[in-house]
Amino acid sequence: MSEFAAGPQAWVGAWSEKRASLTPDREGLVDATTGDRFTYAELDRRANRTARLLREHGVADGGRVAVVSRNRPAVVDCFFATGKTGGVLAPLSHRLAPPELSELLERVDPGLLVVETPFLADVREALDETDDLDTTLLAVEAAGSSEERGEISTYADALPEDASPVETAALSPEDPHLLLHTGGSTGTPKETVVTHHGIVWNSVNTITAWGLRDDDVTPMVFPMFHTGGWNVLTVPLWHMGGTVVVAREFDPGDLLRVIEDEGGSVLVAVPAVLRMMTDHDEWETTDLSTLRFAKSGGGPCRQSVMEAWWDRDVELSQGYGLTECGPNNFAMPEGWPRERADAVGVPAMHVDARVVEGGEEVQQGAVGELELRSPHAAAGYLDNPEETEATFGGGWVATGDLARVDEDGYFHIEGRKKHMFVSGGENVYPAEVEDAIAGHDAVSEVVVVPVPDERWGQVGKAVVELAPGAESLSLDDLRAFLDGRLARFKHPQHLAFVESMPTSGPDKIDREAVTERFGE
């Protein structure tokens, strides 16, 4: 590695400073909740004030600031400011229970903890369970009474008035900038160490693969405690000088209105959000003509949802990513055929991908574990050498997801490796079965889980959320529908219903909750 590549570089963390010098009057952030709008020059001044606050509390040169908040400008301030100071931002999910927050806080060990007022009670309870964590607690300037905040100072009151330029830390690209926790589907989430190097390379991969432009506008529907909140579109658009729209909460109607009012040009959301938008009363009347493309991520998107977007002349395709790598790893080739809509595309410019079994690549069309290699991969898990070695130790990132590659080089995700089950000696991949079941008019959402069977060892149980207007669905009707669509051994042998699917993270279906209730 050259001395330039390995040595300190002032630009590595100077995102807001660099963008403010290039496009000072262009809007980088819009707060849809309050109507406030911020140019890049204003964002940089806010970051300077926050950088001074962080240095007052020792959050520099590797020091950590944790944030428990919904999407709001103060969280953006902390991102830009930690870049300036050489600090590390650790956004934590406000959806976690106090014991989970307590464990993560002890792991992150922040010098400063910034909390939105609605979550102060849970954070206080979490802090009471830690072993003398030495941190300063500040309440974000959210709605809430002084009684709720108690003696805690507010972030706004604590900010220094001086917004003049600060000395930017000279950082190595390998220095960490974000600690992002995984979904936490089993046990307490792991903290993934994301370096400046990884953030920059994911941005480059996203811009080159998706064709992002400096005039792009996106409503950011992923929470900023999630890699989707930062690395799917937010940081790549700031890299280009585009505009990111945030809000405390987004419902489908609000999202449609933001696209129309702000001229949204790119949208990435989970399948559930995309489906709820198509079901909304304003779907047909909303002007979507500014949308250049939309992408679905976080799970398989049903064909019916994709067709609804295509019918509105919006190019919707599926993506694939994870906290540990990217997350933007694939892109659909130019002019891709609609019959490949179930694929996530081909590897992005600076991404290698392969499908393996026992460390060896499988033949074309065979299912195996997806492994990725890219300069945008994370550095590992915080203080977890065993898990780091298991996921990152072989020179490739082991995703834990099953995939196959078709004859045209498109990658297809077949579900999580741990969700696969064996029925009568045959592998069954729930994602494939769910996709077939979702084609039934009576089905809105479906999760297939394995249950014990005396004859076959394991068989599938389909857990179904009925579509609006559908009164019932029998197992016999469902199996008749699947005849000719799926091999008989893949057909579910049991059927159960839920009023609505449980969710986790950014509106993703919580498979573990479904399995715990209906599975083995």
Short mmCIF file of C-alpha atoms in Angstrom, two decimals:
data_model
loop_
_atom_site.label_atom_id
_atom_site.label_comp_id
_atom_site.label_asym_id
_atom_site.label_seq_id
_atom_site.Cartn_x
_atom_site.Cartn_y
_atom_site.Cartn_z
CA MET A 1 0.00 0.00 0.00
CA SER A 2 1.32 3.44 -0.88
CA GLU A 3 2.18 6.00 1.78
CA PHE A 4 -0.67 8.18 0.50
CA ALA A 5 -3.22 5.40 0.84
CA ALA A 6 -2.06 4.41 4.32
CA GLY A 7 -1.33 7.81 5.83
CA PRO A 8 -3.59 10.44 7.43
CA GLN A 9 -5.88 12.33 5.06
CA ALA A 10 -7.76 15.46 6.04
CA TRP A 11 -10.60 14.75 3.61
CA VAL A 12 -11.60 11.37 5.03
CA GLY A 13 -13.96 12.74 7.66
CA ALA A 14 -14.60 16.15 6.16
CA TRP A 15 -17.86 15.29 4.40
CA SER A 16 -19.78 18.44 5.29
CA GLU A 17 -16.75 20.73 4.91
CA LYS A 18 -15.93 19.44 1.44
CA ARG A 19 -19.53 19.54 0.23
CA ALA A 20 -20.03 23.03 1.69
CA SER A 21 -17.02 24.27 -0.27
CA LEU A 22 -18.36 22.77 -3.51
CA THR A 23 -22.11 23.44 -3.28
CA PRO A 24 -22.72 25.73 -0.29
CA ASP A 25 -26.22 26.86 -1.31
CA ARG A 26 -27.59 23.49 -2.39
CA GLU A 27 -29.98 21.81 0.06
CA GLY A 28 -28.52 18.67 1.58
CA LEU A 29 -31.18 17.92 4.17
CA VAL A 30 -34.91 18.52 4.55
CA ASP A 31 -36.78 17.77 7.78
CA ALA A 32 -40.27 16.82 6.63
CA THR A 33 -41.55 16.79 10.23
CA THR A 34 -40.76 20.44 10.93
CA GLY A 35 -40.38 21.83 7.41
CA ASP A 36 -36.81 22.98 8.15
CA ARG A 37 -34.39 22.95 5.22
CA PHE A 38 -30.60 23.00 5.42
CA THR A 39 -28.04 23.92 2.80
CA TYR A 40 -24.66 22.24 2.85
CA ALA A 41 -23.16 25.44 4.21
CA GLU A 42 -25.66 25.35 7.08
CA LEU A 43 -25.01 21.67 7.72
CA ASP A 44 -21.30 22.36 7.96
CA ARG A 45 -21.83 25.20 10.44
CA ARG A 46 -24.03 22.92 12.56
CA ALA A 47 -21.35 20.23 12.36
CA ASN A 48 -18.72 22.71 13.57
CA ARG A 49 -20.80 23.53 16.64
CA THR A 50 -21.38 19.85 17.32
CA ALA A 51 -17.68 19.05 16.83
CA ARG A 52 -16.83 21.55 19.57
CA LEU A 53 -19.41 19.92 21.84
CA LEU A 54 -17.95 16.47 21.18
CA ARG A 55 -14.42 17.62 21.90
CA GLU A 56 -15.61 19.11 25.19
CA HIS A 57 -16.76 15.62 26.13
CA GLY A 58 -13.74 13.78 24.79
CA VAL A 59 -15.48 12.35 21.74
CA ALA A 60 -12.49 12.74 19.44
CA ASP A 61 -9.64 10.60 18.17
CA GLY A 62 -11.62 7.37 18.51
CA GLY A 63 -13.97 8.53 21.27
CA ARG A 64 -17.56 7.41 20.86
CA VAL A 65 -20.91 9.16 20.88
CA ALA A 66 -24.06 7.04 21.08
CA VAL A 67 -27.42 8.30 19.83
CA VAL A 68 -30.87 6.92 20.59
CA SER A 69 -33.20 8.86 18.35
CA ARG A 70 -35.47 8.78 15.35
CA ASN A 71 -34.26 10.42 12.14
CA ARG A 72 -33.66 14.12 12.77
CA PRO A 73 -31.05 16.80 11.97
CA ALA A 74 -29.23 16.36 15.30
CA VAL A 75 -28.27 12.80 14.30
CA VAL A 76 -26.88 14.14 11.02
CA ASP A 77 -24.91 16.75 12.98
CA CYS A 78 -23.30 13.96 14.99
CA PHE A 79 -22.34 12.05 11.84
CA PHE A 80 -20.58 15.02 10.27
CA ALA A 81 -19.07 16.13 13.59
CA THR A 82 -17.55 12.75 14.44
CA GLY A 83 -15.94 12.83 11.00
CA LYS A 84 -14.35 16.15 11.86
CA THR A 85 -13.13 15.10 15.31
CA GLY A 86 -12.07 11.56 14.48
CA GLY A 87 -14.80 10.28 16.77
CA VAL A 88 -17.08 7.29 16.20
CA LEU A 89 -20.87 7.49 15.96
CA ALA A 90 -22.87 4.59 17.42
CA PRO A 91 -26.58 5.01 16.68
CA LEU A 92 -28.64 2.58 18.77
CA SER A 93 -32.15 1.40 18.05
CA HIS A 94 -34.87 3.11 20.07
CA ARG A 95 -36.90 -0.08 19.56
CA LEU A 96 -34.66 -2.16 21.82
CA ALA A 97 -35.69 -3.08 25.36
CA PRO A 98 -33.67 -1.59 28.26
CA PRO A 99 -31.67 -4.81 28.93
CA GLU A 100 -30.61 -4.92 25.25
CA LEU A 101 -29.72 -1.22 25.29
CA SER A 102 -27.76 -1.74 28.49
CA GLU A 103 -25.63 -4.48 26.94
CA LEU A 104 -24.95 -2.41 23.82
CA LEU A 105 -24.10 0.69 25.84
CA GLU A 106 -21.55 -1.27 27.85
CA ARG A 107 -20.06 -2.60 24.62
CA VAL A 108 -19.93 0.79 22.90
CA ASP A 109 -18.80 2.67 26.03
CA PRO A 110 -19.74 6.17 24.76
CA GLY A 111 -18.30 9.35 26.19
CA LEU A 112 -21.51 11.14 25.22
CA LEU A 113 -25.04 9.77 24.92
CA VAL A 114 -27.63 11.83 23.02
CA VAL A 115 -31.23 10.70 23.48
CA GLU A 116 -34.52 11.86 22.01
CA THR A 117 -36.92 12.69 24.83
CA PRO A 118 -39.50 9.93 24.19
CA PHE A 119 -36.81 7.31 24.83
CA LEU A 120 -35.24 8.82 27.95
CA ALA A 121 -37.07 6.52 30.36
CA ASP A 122 -35.82 3.38 28.61
CA VAL A 123 -32.29 4.75 28.38
CA ARG A 124 -32.27 5.72 32.06
CA GLU A 125 -33.39 2.18 32.92
CA ALA A 126 -30.67 0.78 30.67
CA LEU A 127 -28.02 2.98 32.30
CA ASP A 128 -29.13 1.81 35.75
CA GLU A 129 -28.32 -1.75 34.65
CA THR A 130 -24.79 -0.95 33.46
CA ASP A 131 -21.67 -1.22 35.58
CA ASP A 132 -20.87 2.44 36.29
CA LEU A 133 -20.77 3.58 32.66
CA ASP A 134 -18.98 6.94 32.53
CA THR A 135 -21.01 8.95 30.02
CA THR A 136 -22.73 12.32 29.76
CA LEU A 137 -26.42 12.18 28.90
CA LEU A 138 -28.02 14.89 26.76
CA ALA A 139 -31.65 15.11 25.65
CA VAL A 140 -32.31 16.04 22.03
CA GLU A 141 -34.50 19.12 21.57
CA ALA A 142 -37.57 16.90 21.12
CA ALA A 143 -41.06 17.58 22.39
CA GLY A 144 -41.33 16.72 26.03
CA SER A 145 -41.73 18.31 29.41
CA SER A 146 -38.95 19.37 31.75
CA GLU A 147 -40.28 16.70 34.12
CA GLU A 148 -39.53 14.05 31.49
CA ARG A 149 -36.00 15.36 31.00
CA GLY A 150 -35.39 15.90 34.70
CA GLU A 151 -31.98 17.47 35.35
CA ILE A 152 -30.63 16.40 31.96
CA SER A 153 -29.37 19.22 29.76
CA THR A 154 -30.61 19.45 26.21
CA TYR A 155 -28.39 18.96 23.23
CA ALA A 156 -29.49 22.34 21.82
CA ASP A 157 -28.61 24.21 25.01
CA ALA A 158 -25.25 22.47 25.31
CA LEU A 159 -24.09 23.35 21.77
CA PRO A 160 -21.41 26.05 21.64
CA GLU A 161 -22.42 29.15 19.68
CA ASP A 162 -19.19 29.20 17.66
CA ALA A 163 -19.91 27.78 14.20
CA SER A 164 -16.62 28.82 12.64
CA PRO A 165 -14.42 26.16 11.01
CA VAL A 166 -12.77 23.65 13.33
CA GLU A 167 -9.53 21.80 12.86
CA THR A 168 -10.39 18.54 11.12
CA ALA A 169 -8.67 15.40 12.36
CA ALA A 170 -6.19 13.77 10.01
CA LEU A 171 -7.58 10.27 9.73
CA SER A 172 -6.56 7.04 8.10
CA PRO A 173 -9.16 5.47 5.82
CA GLU A 174 -9.02 2.41 8.10
CA ASP A 175 -10.18 4.42 11.13
CA PRO A 176 -13.73 3.58 12.25
CA HIS A 177 -16.53 6.09 11.76
CA LEU A 178 -19.71 4.12 12.48
CA LEU A 179 -20.65 1.34 14.86
CA LEU A 180 -23.81 -0.16 13.37
CA HIS A 181 -25.56 -3.01 15.08
CA THR A 182 -26.99 -5.96 13.21
CA GLY A 183 -30.67 -6.83 13.18
CA GLY A 184 -30.40 -8.83 16.37
CA SER A 185 -32.77 -11.61 15.30
CA THR A 186 -31.13 -13.96 17.77
CA GLY A 187 -29.70 -12.53 20.98
CA THR A 188 -28.34 -9.04 21.45
CA PRO A 189 -27.20 -7.42 18.19
CA LYS A 190 -23.51 -7.39 17.27
CA GLU A 191 -21.82 -4.02 16.70
CA THR A 192 -20.27 -3.87 13.23
CA VAL A 193 -17.21 -1.63 12.80
CA VAL A 194 -17.62 0.45 9.63
CA THR A 195 -14.54 2.40 8.59
CA HIS A 196 -14.21 5.60 6.56
CA HIS A 197 -12.70 3.40 3.86
CA GLY A 198 -15.82 1.21 3.78
CA ILE A 199 -18.19 4.19 3.75
CA VAL A 200 -16.38 5.83 0.84
CA TRP A 201 -16.19 2.65 -1.22
CA ASN A 202 -19.86 1.80 -0.66
CA SER A 203 -20.67 5.32 -1.83
CA VAL A 204 -18.56 4.84 -4.96
CA ASN A 205 -20.18 1.47 -5.65
CA THR A 206 -23.66 2.93 -5.22
CA ILE A 207 -23.06 5.97 -7.39
CA THR A 208 -21.49 3.99 -10.22
CA ALA A 209 -23.90 1.04 -10.09
CA TRP A 210 -27.13 2.99 -9.67
CA GLY A 211 -26.23 6.13 -11.59
CA LEU A 212 -26.89 8.62 -8.80
CA ARG A 213 -26.88 12.31 -9.77
CA ASP A 214 -26.22 15.58 -7.98
CA ASP A 215 -29.86 16.62 -8.39
CA ASP A 216 -31.30 13.45 -6.88
CA VAL A 217 -33.75 13.69 -3.97
CA THR A 218 -34.69 10.79 -1.71
CA PRO A 219 -37.07 10.37 1.22
CA MET A 220 -35.04 8.36 3.73
CA VAL A 221 -37.41 5.79 5.19
CA PHE A 222 -34.79 3.58 6.86
CA PRO A 223 -33.95 4.43 10.49
CA MET A 224 -30.55 5.95 11.10
CA PHE A 225 -29.65 3.23 13.59
CA HIS A 226 -29.60 0.91 10.56
CA THR A 227 -27.06 0.68 7.77
CA GLY A 228 -29.94 1.50 5.41
CA GLY A 229 -30.30 4.88 7.09
CA TRP A 230 -26.73 5.84 6.22
CA ASN A 231 -25.19 3.76 3.49
CA VAL A 232 -28.03 2.84 1.16
CA LEU A 233 -28.64 6.36 -0.13
CA THR A 234 -27.92 9.05 2.49
CA VAL A 235 -24.12 9.17 2.35
CA PRO A 236 -23.91 8.39 -1.40
CA LEU A 237 -26.28 11.29 -2.11
CA TRP A 238 -24.27 13.63 0.13
CA HIS A 239 -21.20 12.47 -1.78
CA MET A 240 -22.91 13.68 -4.98
CA GLY A 241 -24.48 16.79 -3.46
CA GLY A 242 -28.06 15.52 -3.55
CA THR A 243 -30.90 16.02 -1.06
CA VAL A 244 -32.06 13.68 1.71
CA VAL A 245 -35.50 14.10 3.30
CA VAL A 246 -35.94 12.76 6.84
CA ALA A 247 -38.88 12.56 9.23
CA ARG A 248 -39.60 11.18 12.69
CA GLU A 249 -42.23 8.86 11.21
CA PHE A 250 -43.22 8.05 7.63
CA ASP A 251 -46.55 6.54 6.77
CA PRO A 252 -47.42 5.56 3.19
CA GLY A 253 -49.48 8.69 2.57
CA ASP A 254 -46.74 10.97 3.90
CA LEU A 255 -44.21 9.17 1.74
CA LEU A 256 -46.29 9.64 -1.39
CA ARG A 257 -46.76 13.32 -0.60
CA VAL A 258 -43.02 13.83 0.01
CA ILE A 259 -42.21 12.28 -3.36
CA GLU A 260 -44.66 14.62 -5.09
CA ASP A 261 -43.86 17.78 -3.08
CA GLU A 262 -40.08 17.39 -3.01
CA GLY A 263 -39.66 15.88 -6.48
CA GLY A 264 -38.32 12.59 -5.13
CA SER A 265 -36.19 10.93 -7.79
CA VAL A 266 -34.88 7.79 -6.05
CA LEU A 267 -36.51 5.62 -3.41
CA VAL A 268 -35.29 2.55 -1.54
CA ALA A 269 -37.64 0.83 0.91
CA VAL A 270 -38.50 -2.57 2.31
CA PRO A 271 -41.20 -4.58 0.51
CA ALA A 272 -43.83 -3.92 3.18
CA VAL A 273 -43.52 -0.15 2.73
CA LEU A 274 -43.66 -0.43 -1.05
CA ARG A 275 -46.79 -2.58 -0.77
CA MET A 276 -48.47 -0.20 1.69
CA MET A 277 -47.85 2.66 -0.73
CA THR A 278 -49.60 0.78 -3.55
CA ASP A 279 -52.55 0.05 -1.23
CA HIS A 280 -52.94 3.68 -0.16
CA ASP A 281 -55.89 5.78 -1.30
CA GLU A 282 -53.52 8.36 -2.82
CA TRP A 283 -51.52 5.84 -4.85
CA GLU A 284 -53.29 6.43 -8.15
CA THR A 285 -53.46 10.22 -7.81
CA THR A 286 -49.90 10.93 -6.62
CA ASP A 287 -47.54 12.32 -9.25
CA LEU A 288 -44.64 9.86 -9.42
CA SER A 289 -43.17 11.23 -12.63
CA THR A 290 -40.01 12.52 -10.91
CA LEU A 291 -39.03 9.03 -9.68
CA ARG A 292 -36.19 7.72 -11.85
CA PHE A 293 -36.16 4.36 -10.06
CA ALA A 294 -37.07 2.57 -6.87
CA LYS A 295 -35.43 -0.40 -5.21
CA SER A 296 -36.67 -2.96 -2.76
CA GLY A 297 -34.41 -4.33 -0.06
CA GLY A 298 -34.58 -6.27 3.19
CA GLY A 299 -36.41 -9.29 1.82
CA PRO A 300 -38.11 -10.62 -1.29
CA CYS A 301 -40.53 -8.28 -3.03
CA ARG A 302 -43.68 -9.92 -4.36
CA GLN A 303 -44.37 -9.91 -8.08
CA SER A 304 -47.72 -8.19 -7.57
CA VAL A 305 -46.06 -5.26 -5.79
CA MET A 306 -43.44 -4.89 -8.50
CA GLU A 307 -46.11 -4.92 -11.20
CA ALA A 308 -48.05 -2.18 -9.39
CA TRP A 309 -44.97 0.05 -9.54
CA TRP A 310 -44.23 -0.86 -13.14
CA ASP A 311 -47.81 0.06 -14.02
CA ARG A 312 -47.01 3.56 -12.73
CA ASP A 313 -43.94 3.68 -15.01
CA VAL A 314 -41.49 3.43 -12.11
CA GLU A 315 -38.56 1.05 -12.59
CA LEU A 316 -38.62 -1.05 -9.43
CA SER A 317 -36.02 -3.76 -8.90
CA GLN A 318 -34.64 -5.70 -5.98
CA GLY A 319 -31.37 -5.11 -4.16
CA TYR A 320 -29.36 -7.00 -1.59
CA GLY A 321 -27.14 -5.87 1.23
CA LEU A 322 -26.11 -6.37 4.82
CA THR A 323 -24.49 -4.34 7.56
CA GLU A 324 -21.27 -6.34 7.25
CA CYS A 325 -20.71 -5.56 3.58
CA GLY A 326 -21.86 -2.50 1.69
CA PRO A 327 -24.80 -2.65 1.85
CA ASN A 328 -25.12 -1.97 -1.89
CA ASN A 329 -23.56 -5.01 -3.56
CA PHE A 330 -25.59 -5.62 -6.72
CA ALA A 331 -27.23 -3.73 -9.57
CA MET A 332 -29.58 -4.64 -12.38
CA PRO A 333 -27.90 -4.39 -15.79
CA GLU A 334 -29.12 -1.76 -18.20
CA GLY A 335 -32.14 -3.01 -20.10
CA TRP A 336 -32.69 -5.95 -17.76
CA PRO A 337 -35.66 -8.17 -18.69
CA ARG A 338 -38.70 -8.28 -16.42
CA GLU A 339 -38.47 -12.07 -16.19
CA ARG A 340 -35.35 -11.49 -14.06
CA ALA A 341 -37.31 -9.42 -11.53
CA ASP A 342 -36.81 -12.08 -8.83
CA ALA A 343 -33.03 -11.55 -9.02
CA VAL A 344 -30.94 -8.92 -7.21
CA GLY A 345 -28.81 -8.39 -10.30
CA VAL A 346 -25.09 -8.71 -10.94
CA PRO A 347 -22.22 -7.60 -8.69
CA ALA A 348 -21.51 -3.87 -8.57
CA MET A 349 -18.32 -2.38 -10.02
CA HIS A 350 -16.06 -3.06 -7.05
CA VAL A 351 -17.73 -6.17 -5.63
CA ASP A 352 -16.88 -9.84 -6.11
CA ALA A 353 -19.58 -12.41 -5.35
CA ARG A 354 -19.60 -16.20 -5.34
CA VAL A 355 -21.81 -19.06 -4.19
CA VAL A 356 -20.06 -21.80 -2.19
CA GLU A 357 -20.60 -25.06 -0.40
CA GLY A 358 -17.89 -26.18 2.00
CA GLY A 359 -15.59 -23.41 0.79
CA GLU A 360 -15.80 -24.44 -2.87
CA GLU A 361 -17.80 -22.69 -5.57
CA VAL A 362 -20.88 -24.60 -6.65
CA GLN A 363 -21.95 -25.20 -10.21
CA GLN A 364 -24.14 -22.68 -12.01
CA GLY A 365 -27.72 -22.91 -10.81
CA ALA A 366 -26.88 -24.76 -7.61
CA VAL A 367 -27.79 -23.24 -4.25
CA GLY A 368 -25.07 -22.44 -1.73
CA GLU A 369 -23.96 -19.72 0.65
CA LEU A 370 -23.38 -16.27 -0.81
CA GLU A 371 -19.95 -14.79 -0.11
CA LEU A 372 -18.88 -11.24 -0.96
CA ARG A 373 -15.54 -9.48 -1.32
CA SER A 374 -15.23 -5.70 -1.66
CA PRO A 375 -13.31 -2.72 -0.30
CA HIS A 376 -16.61 -1.60 1.23
CA ALA A 377 -16.71 -4.57 3.63
CA ALA A 378 -16.75 -3.77 7.35
CA ALA A 379 -13.69 -4.29 9.50
CA GLY A 380 -15.36 -6.85 11.78
CA TYR A 381 -17.42 -6.93 14.96
CA LEU A 382 -16.57 -4.80 17.98
CA ASP A 383 -14.81 -6.84 20.69
CA ASN A 384 -15.96 -10.13 19.17
CA PRO A 385 -12.97 -11.90 17.61
CA GLU A 386 -14.68 -15.30 17.24
CA GLU A 387 -17.65 -13.94 15.25
CA THR A 388 -15.30 -11.68 13.30
CA GLU A 389 -13.18 -14.66 12.26
CA ALA A 390 -16.25 -16.69 11.32
CA THR A 391 -17.73 -13.95 9.11
CA PHE A 392 -14.68 -12.09 7.78
CA GLY A 393 -11.76 -14.44 8.36
CA GLY A 394 -11.60 -16.24 5.03
CA GLY A 395 -10.93 -13.23 2.82
CA TRP A 396 -14.62 -13.21 1.87
CA VAL A 397 -17.61 -12.02 3.88
CA ALA A 398 -19.77 -15.03 4.73
CA THR A 399 -23.30 -13.63 4.46
CA GLY A 400 -25.26 -16.55 5.89
CA ASP A 401 -27.64 -16.19 2.94
CA LEU A 402 -28.35 -18.84 0.34
CA ALA A 403 -28.13 -17.88 -3.32
CA ARG A 404 -27.80 -19.23 -6.84
CA VAL A 405 -26.50 -17.78 -10.10
CA ASP A 406 -28.49 -18.27 -13.29
CA GLU A 407 -27.16 -18.77 -16.83
CA ASP A 408 -27.01 -15.01 -17.44
CA GLY A 409 -25.01 -14.27 -14.29
CA TYR A 410 -27.91 -12.87 -12.25
CA PHE A 411 -27.81 -13.64 -8.53
CA HIS A 412 -30.98 -14.93 -6.84
CA ILE A 413 -31.34 -14.93 -3.04
CA GLU A 414 -32.95 -18.11 -1.73
CA GLY A 415 -33.27 -17.11 1.92
CA ARG A 416 -31.21 -17.41 5.07
CA LYS A 417 -29.01 -20.48 5.46
CA LYS A 418 -30.42 -21.05 8.94
CA HIS A 419 -34.01 -20.99 7.62
CA MET A 420 -33.51 -23.87 5.17
CA PHE A 421 -34.96 -27.20 6.30
CA VAL A 422 -34.82 -30.78 5.06
CA SER A 423 -38.03 -32.65 4.25
CA GLY A 424 -37.69 -36.31 3.33
CA GLY A 425 -34.03 -35.77 2.45
CA GLU A 426 -34.79 -32.80 0.17
CA ASN A 427 -33.70 -29.22 0.85
CA VAL A 428 -36.58 -26.76 1.13
CA TYR A 429 -35.91 -23.04 0.86
CA PRO A 430 -38.73 -21.05 2.50
CA ALA A 431 -38.19 -17.98 0.30
CA GLU A 432 -39.01 -20.02 -2.82
CA VAL A 433 -42.15 -21.47 -1.26
CA GLU A 434 -43.25 -18.07 0.06
CA ASP A 435 -42.84 -16.48 -3.35
CA ALA A 436 -45.11 -19.12 -4.89
CA ILE A 437 -47.74 -18.81 -2.16
CA ALA A 438 -47.73 -15.01 -2.43
CA GLY A 439 -49.07 -15.38 -5.95
CA HIS A 440 -52.45 -16.48 -4.52
CA ASP A 441 -55.01 -13.67 -4.56
CA ALA A 442 -56.00 -14.33 -0.95
CA VAL A 443 -52.47 -13.87 0.40
CA SER A 444 -51.02 -10.53 1.46
CA GLU A 445 -47.92 -11.78 3.31
CA VAL A 446 -46.62 -15.25 4.10
CA VAL A 447 -43.82 -16.85 6.12
CA VAL A 448 -43.04 -20.56 5.88
CA VAL A 449 -41.50 -22.24 8.94
CA PRO A 450 -40.50 -25.88 9.51
CA VAL A 451 -42.38 -28.09 11.96
CA PRO A 452 -41.63 -31.72 12.99
CA ASP A 453 -43.20 -34.56 11.03
CA GLU A 454 -43.00 -38.26 11.90
CA ARG A 455 -42.80 -39.39 8.29
CA TRP A 456 -40.67 -36.70 6.60
CA GLY A 457 -38.69 -35.33 9.53
CA GLN A 458 -39.75 -31.77 8.82
CA VAL A 459 -42.47 -30.17 6.73
CA GLY A 460 -43.50 -26.61 6.10
CA LYS A 461 -46.19 -24.58 7.84
CA ALA A 462 -47.43 -21.53 5.95
CA VAL A 463 -48.28 -18.59 8.20
CA VAL A 464 -50.49 -16.26 6.18
CA GLU A 465 -51.76 -12.72 6.48
CA LEU A 466 -54.87 -12.58 4.30
CA ALA A 467 -55.23 -9.92 1.63
CA PRO A 468 -57.86 -7.20 2.15
CA GLY A 469 -61.26 -8.60 1.21
CA ALA A 470 -60.16 -12.24 1.43
CA GLU A 471 -62.35 -14.13 3.88
CA SER A 472 -60.58 -17.47 4.07
CA LEU A 473 -58.05 -19.85 2.56
CA SER A 474 -57.98 -23.61 3.08
CA LEU A 475 -54.89 -25.80 3.01
CA ASP A 476 -56.42 -27.88 0.23
CA ASP A 477 -57.06 -24.78 -1.88
CA LEU A 478 -53.52 -23.59 -1.28
CA ARG A 479 -51.96 -26.93 -2.20
CA ALA A 480 -54.11 -27.12 -5.34
CA PHE A 481 -52.88 -23.65 -6.28
CA LEU A 482 -49.26 -24.78 -5.82
CA ASP A 483 -49.62 -27.86 -8.01
CA GLY A 484 -47.56 -27.27 -11.12
CA ARG A 485 -45.81 -24.32 -9.44
CA LEU A 486 -43.77 -26.18 -6.81
CA ALA A 487 -42.60 -29.75 -6.30
CA ARG A 488 -44.96 -31.61 -3.98
CA PHE A 489 -42.33 -32.05 -1.23
CA LYS A 490 -42.14 -28.26 -0.96
CA HIS A 491 -45.87 -27.83 -0.41
CA PRO A 492 -46.77 -26.75 3.15
CA GLN A 493 -48.52 -29.42 5.17
CA HIS A 494 -49.96 -26.99 7.72
CA LEU A 495 -51.58 -23.56 7.55
CA ALA A 496 -51.98 -20.82 10.15
CA PHE A 497 -53.15 -17.22 10.05
CA VAL A 498 -52.17 -13.89 11.62
CA GLU A 499 -54.01 -10.58 11.48
CA SER A 500 -50.72 -8.86 10.68
CA MET A 501 -47.12 -10.02 10.50
CA PRO A 502 -44.83 -8.99 13.37
CA THR A 503 -42.05 -6.67 12.25
CA SER A 504 -38.55 -5.86 13.41
CA GLY A 505 -36.01 -3.27 12.33
CA PRO A 506 -37.15 -1.02 9.50
CA ASP A 507 -40.56 -2.66 8.92
CA LYS A 508 -39.04 -6.04 8.06
CA ILE A 509 -41.07 -9.13 8.86
CA ASP A 510 -39.79 -10.66 12.09
CA ARG A 511 -39.29 -14.28 10.99
CA GLU A 512 -37.96 -15.29 14.38
CA ALA A 513 -41.14 -14.10 16.10
CA VAL A 514 -43.23 -16.08 13.60
CA THR A 515 -41.05 -19.18 14.08
CA GLU A 516 -41.21 -18.91 17.87
CA ARG A 517 -45.01 -18.82 17.76
CA PHE A 518 -45.75 -21.29 14.97
CA GLY A 519 -42.62 -23.37 14.41
CA GLU A 520 -40.76 -26.07 16.28
#
